[in-house]
Tab-separated table of C-alpha atoms in Angstrom:
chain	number	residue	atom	x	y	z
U	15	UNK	CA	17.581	11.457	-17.720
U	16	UNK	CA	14.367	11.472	-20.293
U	17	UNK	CA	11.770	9.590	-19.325
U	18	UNK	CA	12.685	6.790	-22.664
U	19	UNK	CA	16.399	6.668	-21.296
U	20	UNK	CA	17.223	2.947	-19.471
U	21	UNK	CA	19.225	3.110	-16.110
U	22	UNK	CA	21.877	0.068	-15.887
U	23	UNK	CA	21.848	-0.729	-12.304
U	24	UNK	CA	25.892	-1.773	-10.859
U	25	UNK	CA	25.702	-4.934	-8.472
U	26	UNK	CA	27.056	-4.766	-5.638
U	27	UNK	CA	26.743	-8.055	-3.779
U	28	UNK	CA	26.373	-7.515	-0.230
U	29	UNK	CA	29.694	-9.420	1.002
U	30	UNK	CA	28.193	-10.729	4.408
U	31	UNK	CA	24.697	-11.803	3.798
U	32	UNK	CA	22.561	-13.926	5.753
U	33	UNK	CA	22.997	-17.269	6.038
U	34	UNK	CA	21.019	-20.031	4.730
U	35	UNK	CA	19.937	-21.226	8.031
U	36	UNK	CA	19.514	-17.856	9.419
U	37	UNK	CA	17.392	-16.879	6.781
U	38	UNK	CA	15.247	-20.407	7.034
U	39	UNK	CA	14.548	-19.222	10.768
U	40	UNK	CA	13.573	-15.979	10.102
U	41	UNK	CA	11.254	-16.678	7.123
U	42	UNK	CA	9.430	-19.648	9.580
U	43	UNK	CA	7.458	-16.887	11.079
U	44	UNK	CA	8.160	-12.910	9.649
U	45	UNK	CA	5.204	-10.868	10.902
U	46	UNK	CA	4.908	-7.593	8.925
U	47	UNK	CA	7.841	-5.647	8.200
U	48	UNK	CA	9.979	-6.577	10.719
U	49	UNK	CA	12.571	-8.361	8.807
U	50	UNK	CA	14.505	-7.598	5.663
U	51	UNK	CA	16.607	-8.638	2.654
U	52	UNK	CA	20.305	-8.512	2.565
U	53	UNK	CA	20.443	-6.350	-0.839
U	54	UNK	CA	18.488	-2.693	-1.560
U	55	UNK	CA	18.220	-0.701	-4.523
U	56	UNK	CA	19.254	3.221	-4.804
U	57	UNK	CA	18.777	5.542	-7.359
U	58	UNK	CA	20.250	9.275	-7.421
U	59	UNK	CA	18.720	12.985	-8.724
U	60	UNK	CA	19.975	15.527	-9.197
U	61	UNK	CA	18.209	18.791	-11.372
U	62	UNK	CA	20.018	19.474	-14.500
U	63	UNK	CA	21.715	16.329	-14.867
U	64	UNK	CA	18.449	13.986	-14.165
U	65	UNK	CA	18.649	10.126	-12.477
U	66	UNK	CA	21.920	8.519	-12.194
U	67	UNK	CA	24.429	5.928	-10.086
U	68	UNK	CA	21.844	3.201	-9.919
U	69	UNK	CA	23.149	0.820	-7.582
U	70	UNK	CA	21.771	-2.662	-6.080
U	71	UNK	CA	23.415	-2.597	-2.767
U	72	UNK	CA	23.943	-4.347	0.834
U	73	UNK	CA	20.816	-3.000	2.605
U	74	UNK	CA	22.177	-0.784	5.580
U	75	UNK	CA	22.005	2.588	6.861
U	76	UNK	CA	22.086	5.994	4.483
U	77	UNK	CA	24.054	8.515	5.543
U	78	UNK	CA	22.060	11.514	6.421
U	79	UNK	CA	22.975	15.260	7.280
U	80	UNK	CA	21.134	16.929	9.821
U	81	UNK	CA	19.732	19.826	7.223
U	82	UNK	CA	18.755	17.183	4.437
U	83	UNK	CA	15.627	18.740	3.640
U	84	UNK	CA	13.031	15.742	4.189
U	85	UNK	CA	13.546	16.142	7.649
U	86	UNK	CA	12.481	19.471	7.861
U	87	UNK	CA	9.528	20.078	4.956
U	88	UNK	CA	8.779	16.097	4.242
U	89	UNK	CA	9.652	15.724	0.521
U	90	UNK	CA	8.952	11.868	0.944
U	91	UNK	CA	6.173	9.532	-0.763
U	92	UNK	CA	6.348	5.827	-1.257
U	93	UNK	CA	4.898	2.508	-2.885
U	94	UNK	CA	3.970	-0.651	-1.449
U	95	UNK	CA	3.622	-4.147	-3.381
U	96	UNK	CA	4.114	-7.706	-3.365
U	97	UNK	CA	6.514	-10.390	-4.970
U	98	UNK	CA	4.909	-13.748	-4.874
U	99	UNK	CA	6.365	-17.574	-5.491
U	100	UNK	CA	4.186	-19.766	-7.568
U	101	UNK	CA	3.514	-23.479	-8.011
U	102	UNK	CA	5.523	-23.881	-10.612
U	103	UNK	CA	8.863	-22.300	-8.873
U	104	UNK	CA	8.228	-18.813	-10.728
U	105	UNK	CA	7.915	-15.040	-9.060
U	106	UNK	CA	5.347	-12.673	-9.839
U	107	UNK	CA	4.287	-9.190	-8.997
U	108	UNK	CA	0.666	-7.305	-9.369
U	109	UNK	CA	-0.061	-4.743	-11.229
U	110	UNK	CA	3.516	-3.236	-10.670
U	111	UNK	CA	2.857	-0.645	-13.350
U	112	UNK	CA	-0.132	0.816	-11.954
U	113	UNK	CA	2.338	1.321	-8.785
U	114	UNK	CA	4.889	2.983	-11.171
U	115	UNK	CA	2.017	5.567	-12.483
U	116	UNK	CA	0.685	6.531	-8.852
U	117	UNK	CA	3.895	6.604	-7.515
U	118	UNK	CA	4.566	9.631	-10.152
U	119	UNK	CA	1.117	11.351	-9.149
U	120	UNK	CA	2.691	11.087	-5.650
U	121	UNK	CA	5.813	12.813	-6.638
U	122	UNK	CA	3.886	15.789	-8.732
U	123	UNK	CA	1.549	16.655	-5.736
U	124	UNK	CA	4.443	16.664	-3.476
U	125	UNK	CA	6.488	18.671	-6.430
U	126	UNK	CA	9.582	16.063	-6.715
U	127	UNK	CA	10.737	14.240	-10.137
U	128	UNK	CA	8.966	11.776	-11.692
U	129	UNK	CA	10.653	8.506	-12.070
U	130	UNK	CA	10.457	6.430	-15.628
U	131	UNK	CA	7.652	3.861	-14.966
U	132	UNK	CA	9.966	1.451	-16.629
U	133	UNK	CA	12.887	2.149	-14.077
U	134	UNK	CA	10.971	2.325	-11.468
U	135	UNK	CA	9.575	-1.997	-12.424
U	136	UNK	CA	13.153	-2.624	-13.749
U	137	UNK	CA	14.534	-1.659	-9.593
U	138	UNK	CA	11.767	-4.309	-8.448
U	139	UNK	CA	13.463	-6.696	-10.883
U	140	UNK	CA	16.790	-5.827	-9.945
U	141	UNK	CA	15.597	-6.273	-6.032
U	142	UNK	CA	13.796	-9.558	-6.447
U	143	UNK	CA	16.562	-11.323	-8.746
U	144	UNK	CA	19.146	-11.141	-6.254
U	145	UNK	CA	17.303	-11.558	-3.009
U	146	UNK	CA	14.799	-14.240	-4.446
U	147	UNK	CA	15.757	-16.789	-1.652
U	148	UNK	CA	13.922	-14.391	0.632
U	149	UNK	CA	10.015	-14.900	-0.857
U	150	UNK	CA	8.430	-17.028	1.946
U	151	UNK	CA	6.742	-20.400	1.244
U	152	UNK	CA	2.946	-20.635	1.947
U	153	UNK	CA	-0.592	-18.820	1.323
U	154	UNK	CA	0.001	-15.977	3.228
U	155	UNK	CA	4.092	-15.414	2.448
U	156	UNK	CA	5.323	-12.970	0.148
U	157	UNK	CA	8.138	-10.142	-0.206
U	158	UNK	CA	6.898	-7.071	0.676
U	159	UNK	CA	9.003	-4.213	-1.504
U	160	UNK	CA	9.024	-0.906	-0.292
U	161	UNK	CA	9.900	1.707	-2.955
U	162	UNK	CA	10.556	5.149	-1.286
U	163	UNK	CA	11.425	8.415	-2.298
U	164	UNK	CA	12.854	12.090	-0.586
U	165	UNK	CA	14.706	14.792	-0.864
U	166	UNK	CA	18.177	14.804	0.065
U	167	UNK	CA	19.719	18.258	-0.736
U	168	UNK	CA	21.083	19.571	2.206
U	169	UNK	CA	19.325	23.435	2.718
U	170	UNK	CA	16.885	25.007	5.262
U	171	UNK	CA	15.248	26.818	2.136
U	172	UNK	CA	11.149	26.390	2.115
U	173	UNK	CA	11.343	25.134	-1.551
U	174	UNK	CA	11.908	21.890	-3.416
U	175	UNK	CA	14.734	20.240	-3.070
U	176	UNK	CA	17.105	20.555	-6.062
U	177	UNK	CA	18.600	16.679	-5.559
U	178	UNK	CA	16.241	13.205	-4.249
U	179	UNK	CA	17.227	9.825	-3.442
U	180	UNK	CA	15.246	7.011	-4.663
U	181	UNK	CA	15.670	3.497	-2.469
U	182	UNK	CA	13.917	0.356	-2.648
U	183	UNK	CA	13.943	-2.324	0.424
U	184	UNK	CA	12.275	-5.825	0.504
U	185	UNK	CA	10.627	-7.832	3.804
U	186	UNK	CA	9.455	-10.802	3.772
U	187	UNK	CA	6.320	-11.025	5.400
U	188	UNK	CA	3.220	-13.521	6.615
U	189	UNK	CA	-0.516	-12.004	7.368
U	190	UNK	CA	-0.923	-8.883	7.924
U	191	UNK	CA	-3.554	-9.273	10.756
U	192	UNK	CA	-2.352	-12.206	12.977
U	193	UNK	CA	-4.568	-15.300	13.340
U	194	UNK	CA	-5.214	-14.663	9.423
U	195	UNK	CA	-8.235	-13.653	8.161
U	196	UNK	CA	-10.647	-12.444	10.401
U	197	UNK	CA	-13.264	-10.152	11.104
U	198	UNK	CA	-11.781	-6.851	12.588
U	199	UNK	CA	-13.149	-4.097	14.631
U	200	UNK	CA	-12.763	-0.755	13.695
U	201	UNK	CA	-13.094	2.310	15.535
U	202	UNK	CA	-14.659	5.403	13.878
U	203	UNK	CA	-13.023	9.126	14.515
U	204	UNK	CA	-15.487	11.412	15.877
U	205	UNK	CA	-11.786	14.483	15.580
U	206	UNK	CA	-9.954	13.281	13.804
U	207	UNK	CA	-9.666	13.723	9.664
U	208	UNK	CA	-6.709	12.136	7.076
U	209	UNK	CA	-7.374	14.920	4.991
U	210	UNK	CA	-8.724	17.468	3.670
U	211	UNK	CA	-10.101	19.025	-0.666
U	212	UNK	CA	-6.908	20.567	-2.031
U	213	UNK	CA	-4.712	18.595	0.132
U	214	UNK	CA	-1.949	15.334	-0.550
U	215	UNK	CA	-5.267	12.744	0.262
U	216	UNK	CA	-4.801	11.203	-2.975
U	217	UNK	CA	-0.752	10.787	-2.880
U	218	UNK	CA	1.018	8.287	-1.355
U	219	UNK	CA	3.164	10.278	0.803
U	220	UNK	CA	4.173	9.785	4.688
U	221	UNK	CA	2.593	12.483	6.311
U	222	UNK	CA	-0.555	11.643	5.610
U	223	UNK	CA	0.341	8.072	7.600
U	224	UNK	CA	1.429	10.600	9.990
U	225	UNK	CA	-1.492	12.680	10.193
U	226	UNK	CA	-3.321	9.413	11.239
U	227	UNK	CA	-0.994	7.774	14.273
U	228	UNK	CA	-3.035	9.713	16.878
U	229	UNK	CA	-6.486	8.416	15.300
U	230	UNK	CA	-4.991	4.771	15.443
U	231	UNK	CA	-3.807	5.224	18.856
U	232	UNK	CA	-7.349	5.645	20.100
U	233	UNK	CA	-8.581	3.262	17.666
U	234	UNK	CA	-6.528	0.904	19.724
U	235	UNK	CA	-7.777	2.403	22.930
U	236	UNK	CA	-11.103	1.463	22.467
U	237	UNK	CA	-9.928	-2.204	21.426
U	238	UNK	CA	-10.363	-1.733	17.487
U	239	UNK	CA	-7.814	-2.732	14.527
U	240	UNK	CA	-8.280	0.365	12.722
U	241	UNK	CA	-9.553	3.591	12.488
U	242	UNK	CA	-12.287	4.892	10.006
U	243	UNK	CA	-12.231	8.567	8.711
U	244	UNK	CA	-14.936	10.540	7.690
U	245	UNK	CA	-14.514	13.478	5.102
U	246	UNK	CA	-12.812	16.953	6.677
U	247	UNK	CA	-15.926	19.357	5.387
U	248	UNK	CA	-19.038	18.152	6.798
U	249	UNK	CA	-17.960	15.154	9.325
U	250	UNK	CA	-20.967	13.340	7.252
U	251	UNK	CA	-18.953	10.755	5.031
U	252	UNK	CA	-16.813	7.742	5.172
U	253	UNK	CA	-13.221	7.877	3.574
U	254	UNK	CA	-11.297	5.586	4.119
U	255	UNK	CA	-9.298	3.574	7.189
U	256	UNK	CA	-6.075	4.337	8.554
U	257	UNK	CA	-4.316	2.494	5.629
U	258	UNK	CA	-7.190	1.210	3.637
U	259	UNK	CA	-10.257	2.191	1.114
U	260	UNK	CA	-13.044	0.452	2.475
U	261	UNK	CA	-16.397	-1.321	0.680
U	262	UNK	CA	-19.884	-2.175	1.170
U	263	UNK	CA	-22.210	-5.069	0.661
U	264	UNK	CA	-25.802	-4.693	0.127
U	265	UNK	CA	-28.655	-6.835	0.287
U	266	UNK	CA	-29.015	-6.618	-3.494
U	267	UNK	CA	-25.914	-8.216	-4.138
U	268	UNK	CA	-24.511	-4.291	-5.325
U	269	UNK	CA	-21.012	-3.333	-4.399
U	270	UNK	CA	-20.410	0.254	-3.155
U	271	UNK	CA	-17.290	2.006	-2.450
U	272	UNK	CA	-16.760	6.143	-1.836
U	273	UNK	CA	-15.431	7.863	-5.057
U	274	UNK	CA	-12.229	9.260	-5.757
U	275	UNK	CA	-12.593	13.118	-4.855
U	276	UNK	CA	-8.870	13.841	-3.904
U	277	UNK	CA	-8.965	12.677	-0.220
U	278	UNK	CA	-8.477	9.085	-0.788
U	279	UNK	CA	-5.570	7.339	-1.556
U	280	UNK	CA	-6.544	5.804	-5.593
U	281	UNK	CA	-5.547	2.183	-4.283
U	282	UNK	CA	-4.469	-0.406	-6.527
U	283	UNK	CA	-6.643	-3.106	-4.457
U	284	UNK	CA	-9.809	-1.191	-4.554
U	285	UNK	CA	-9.379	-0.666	-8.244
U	286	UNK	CA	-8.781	-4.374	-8.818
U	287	UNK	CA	-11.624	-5.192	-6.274
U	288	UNK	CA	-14.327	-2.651	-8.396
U	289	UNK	CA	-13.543	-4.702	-11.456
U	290	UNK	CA	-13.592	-8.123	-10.310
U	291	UNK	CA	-16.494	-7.522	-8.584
U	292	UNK	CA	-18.122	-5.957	-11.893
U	293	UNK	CA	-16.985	-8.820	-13.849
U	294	UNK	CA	-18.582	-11.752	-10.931
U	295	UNK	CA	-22.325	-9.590	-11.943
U	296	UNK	CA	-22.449	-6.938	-9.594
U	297	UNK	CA	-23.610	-3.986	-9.944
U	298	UNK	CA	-21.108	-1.373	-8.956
U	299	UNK	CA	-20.992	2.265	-7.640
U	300	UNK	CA	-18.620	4.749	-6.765
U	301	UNK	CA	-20.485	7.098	-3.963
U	302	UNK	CA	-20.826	8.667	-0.736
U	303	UNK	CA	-21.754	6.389	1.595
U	304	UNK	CA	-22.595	8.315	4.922
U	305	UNK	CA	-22.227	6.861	8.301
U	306	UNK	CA	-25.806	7.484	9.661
U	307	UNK	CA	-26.651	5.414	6.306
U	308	UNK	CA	-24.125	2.739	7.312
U	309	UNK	CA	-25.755	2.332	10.667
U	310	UNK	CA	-29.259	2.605	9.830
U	311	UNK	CA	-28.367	-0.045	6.702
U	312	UNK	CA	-26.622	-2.579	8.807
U	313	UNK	CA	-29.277	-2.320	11.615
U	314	UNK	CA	-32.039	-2.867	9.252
U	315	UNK	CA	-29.737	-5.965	6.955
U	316	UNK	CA	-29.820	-3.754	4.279
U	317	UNK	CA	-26.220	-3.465	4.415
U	318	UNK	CA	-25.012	-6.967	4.923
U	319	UNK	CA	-20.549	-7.012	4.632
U	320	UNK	CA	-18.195	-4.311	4.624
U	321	UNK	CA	-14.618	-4.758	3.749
U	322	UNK	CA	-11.647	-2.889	4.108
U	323	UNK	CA	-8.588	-3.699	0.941
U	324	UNK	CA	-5.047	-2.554	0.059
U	325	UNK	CA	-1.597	-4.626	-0.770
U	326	UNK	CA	-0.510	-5.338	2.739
U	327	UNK	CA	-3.838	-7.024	4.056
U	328	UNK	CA	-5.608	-7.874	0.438
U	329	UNK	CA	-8.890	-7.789	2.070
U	330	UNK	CA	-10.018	-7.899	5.210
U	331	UNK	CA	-13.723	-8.374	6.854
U	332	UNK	CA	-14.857	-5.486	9.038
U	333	UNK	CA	-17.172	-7.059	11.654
U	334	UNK	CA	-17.918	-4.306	14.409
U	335	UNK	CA	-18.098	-0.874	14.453
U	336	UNK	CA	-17.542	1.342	17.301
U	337	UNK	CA	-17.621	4.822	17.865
U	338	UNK	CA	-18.501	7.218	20.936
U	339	UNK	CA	-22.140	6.716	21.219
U	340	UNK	CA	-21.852	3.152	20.724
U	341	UNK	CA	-21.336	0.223	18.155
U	342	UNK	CA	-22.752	-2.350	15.990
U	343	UNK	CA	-21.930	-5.475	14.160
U	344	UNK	CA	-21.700	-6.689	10.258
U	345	UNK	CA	-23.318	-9.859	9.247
U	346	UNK	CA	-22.880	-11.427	13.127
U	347	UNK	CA	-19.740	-10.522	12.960
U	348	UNK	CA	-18.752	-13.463	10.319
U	349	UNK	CA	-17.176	-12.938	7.229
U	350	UNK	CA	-19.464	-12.239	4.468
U	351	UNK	CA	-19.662	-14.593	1.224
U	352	UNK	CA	-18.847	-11.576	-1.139
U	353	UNK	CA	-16.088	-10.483	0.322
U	354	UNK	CA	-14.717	-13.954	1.138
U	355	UNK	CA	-14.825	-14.562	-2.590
U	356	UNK	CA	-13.495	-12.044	-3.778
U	357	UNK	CA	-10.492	-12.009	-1.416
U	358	UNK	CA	-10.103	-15.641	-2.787
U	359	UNK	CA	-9.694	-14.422	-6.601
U	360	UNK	CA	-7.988	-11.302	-5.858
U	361	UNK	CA	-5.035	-14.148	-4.008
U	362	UNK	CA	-5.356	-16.662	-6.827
U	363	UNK	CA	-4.912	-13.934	-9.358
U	364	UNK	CA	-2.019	-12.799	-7.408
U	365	UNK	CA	-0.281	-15.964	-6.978
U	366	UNK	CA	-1.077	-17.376	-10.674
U	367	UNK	CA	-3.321	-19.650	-9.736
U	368	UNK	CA	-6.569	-17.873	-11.977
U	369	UNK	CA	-7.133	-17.179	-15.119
U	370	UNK	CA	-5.699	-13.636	-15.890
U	371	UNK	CA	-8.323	-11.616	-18.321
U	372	UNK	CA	-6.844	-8.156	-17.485
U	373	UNK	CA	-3.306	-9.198	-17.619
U	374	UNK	CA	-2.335	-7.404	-14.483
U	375	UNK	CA	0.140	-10.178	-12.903
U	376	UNK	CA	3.353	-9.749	-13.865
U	377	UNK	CA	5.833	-12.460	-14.174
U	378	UNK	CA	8.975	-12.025	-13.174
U	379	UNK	CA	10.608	-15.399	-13.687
């Protein structure tokens, strides 16, 4: 399939969905991805004859042979995004394109096929139309959709795979952190590193989640949220958390976040976040930000909020910081004013509910 080709996706209704009243229970309090839609969306490659037998679906299990090859050299990378209901009974997404285009960087660096942006939004579509009745009600509800890709073939070669599936799942979901938004504590990694120059940093791929289970695991051992990485060459600078880029606050009202050098995931959030917060008159930089300068600068109120941002949790106030020698606090601990704000436009923009100058939400109905 050429990347201008259009898929037509076959319906297949799942024929024992969840019931109305089932379904009002579940969405009454959903966590974070821990429930799910009735429907999913797959997609099938195959080199040489290019992506075919798109299908929406009853979600369920895929069948799976022991020697499919993402099992045994992870070919796998995924998306994450948001469907959200709006006051006038509509559904929109964010930015879903920019998802489309980083979800095809993914799949480069990990040396699968690159799906057509326009497929890849169309599947969303497909996903949302027919399980709309699952989009929770309220400020913090939304559908959480889960586009994945890996490589099915069925071989023990060290190569890439010659044939991929592409799937799509939805969850409806609440706050990401319970008791909403709050300040969290985060824990910061004095062995362990996400990743490394040269390495899959910047894709979206699952063993670089992987690579950073152990770090949250003692993150949570020391009674923090999340875990903060510092860069693999000189232990010196701050990266990002477990599952989020991270930003600072300074006493001159400038907003500060570490650059893009191939370690860090290129988030959609933190892109948003860097021009919001340019267009609301700060001044804005993309640089290293050590963390002997993030001690010293919150010690002396130089630094005065940090935040942490990315799709599932928007963004979220980072109030103390621990690591082996000791910890500190941001701002008392409170949320800061910057950050609260621009959580608030970043979830009005998402939801409708601001002016759009950038045209990044999408409407779906």
């Amino acid at each position: 399939m050429s990347g201008g080709d259009k898929l037509d996706f076959e319906i297949r209704p799942n024929p024992a969905p969840v019931s109305a009243a089932d379904r009002a229970a579940l969405l009454a309090n959903p966590g974070f991805g821990r429930v799910f839609t009735d429907h999913m969306i797959t997609i099938r490659y195959a080199d040489g004859k290019g992506w075919y037998d798109a299908r929406v679906e009853a979600r369920g299990p895929i069948p799976m042979d022991p020697a499919s090859a993402v099992l045994h050299y992870a070919q796998e990378i995924f998306e994450g995004m948001k469907a959200y209901r709006t006051a006038d009974g509509g559904v929109t997404m964010f930015r879903p394109y920019a998802n489309a285009a980083r979800f095809n960087t993914s799949a480069t660096r990990m040396a699968m096929p690159t799906l057509p942006e326009q497929t890849f939004v169309d599947s969303l579509h497909r996903l949302i139309e027919i399980d709309r009745e699952w989009i929770p009600e309220g400020e913090d509800g939304s559908l959480y959709l889960r586009p994945f890709m890996f490589a099915s073939e069925v071989f023990l070669g060290v190569r890439p795979a010659n044939e991929y599936l592409y799937v799509v799942i939805a969850s409806p979901v609440g706050a990401y952190f319970s008791g909403g938004v709050k300040p969290v504590t985060v824990w910061v990694s004095p062995d362990y590193t996400r990743a490394a120059p040269g390495g899959t940093g910047a894709a979206k791929c699952g063993g670089n989640y992987a690579a950073s289970l152990a770090a949250q695991a003692e993150a949570a051992e020391h009674g923090c949220e999340q875990v903060v990485f510092l860069d693999a060459v000189e232990r010196r600078y701050v990266d990002e958390l477990g599952g989020m880029n991270v930003f600072f606050v300074y006493d001159d009202g400038s907003v500060v976040t570490p650059p893009l050098t191939g370690t860090i995931l290129p988030g959609i959030t933190r892109e948003s976040v860097l021009t919001l917060a340019s267009a609301a008159g700060h001044t804005v930089q993309e640089r290293p930000v050590s963390f002997a300068d993030w001690q010293a600068d919150a010690t002396s109120g130089r630094l005065r909020e940090v935040f942490a941002c990315g799709t599932a949790a928007v963004i979220t106030p980072i109030g103390r910081v621990r690591f082996p020698e000791g910890e500190f606090t941001m701002g008392g601990g409170e949320p800061g004013t910057v950050t609260m704000a621009l959580r608030q436009q970043l979830v009005d923009l998402q939801r409708g509910k601001a002016a759009d100058p950038q045209n990044w939400v999408h409407r779906v109905f």
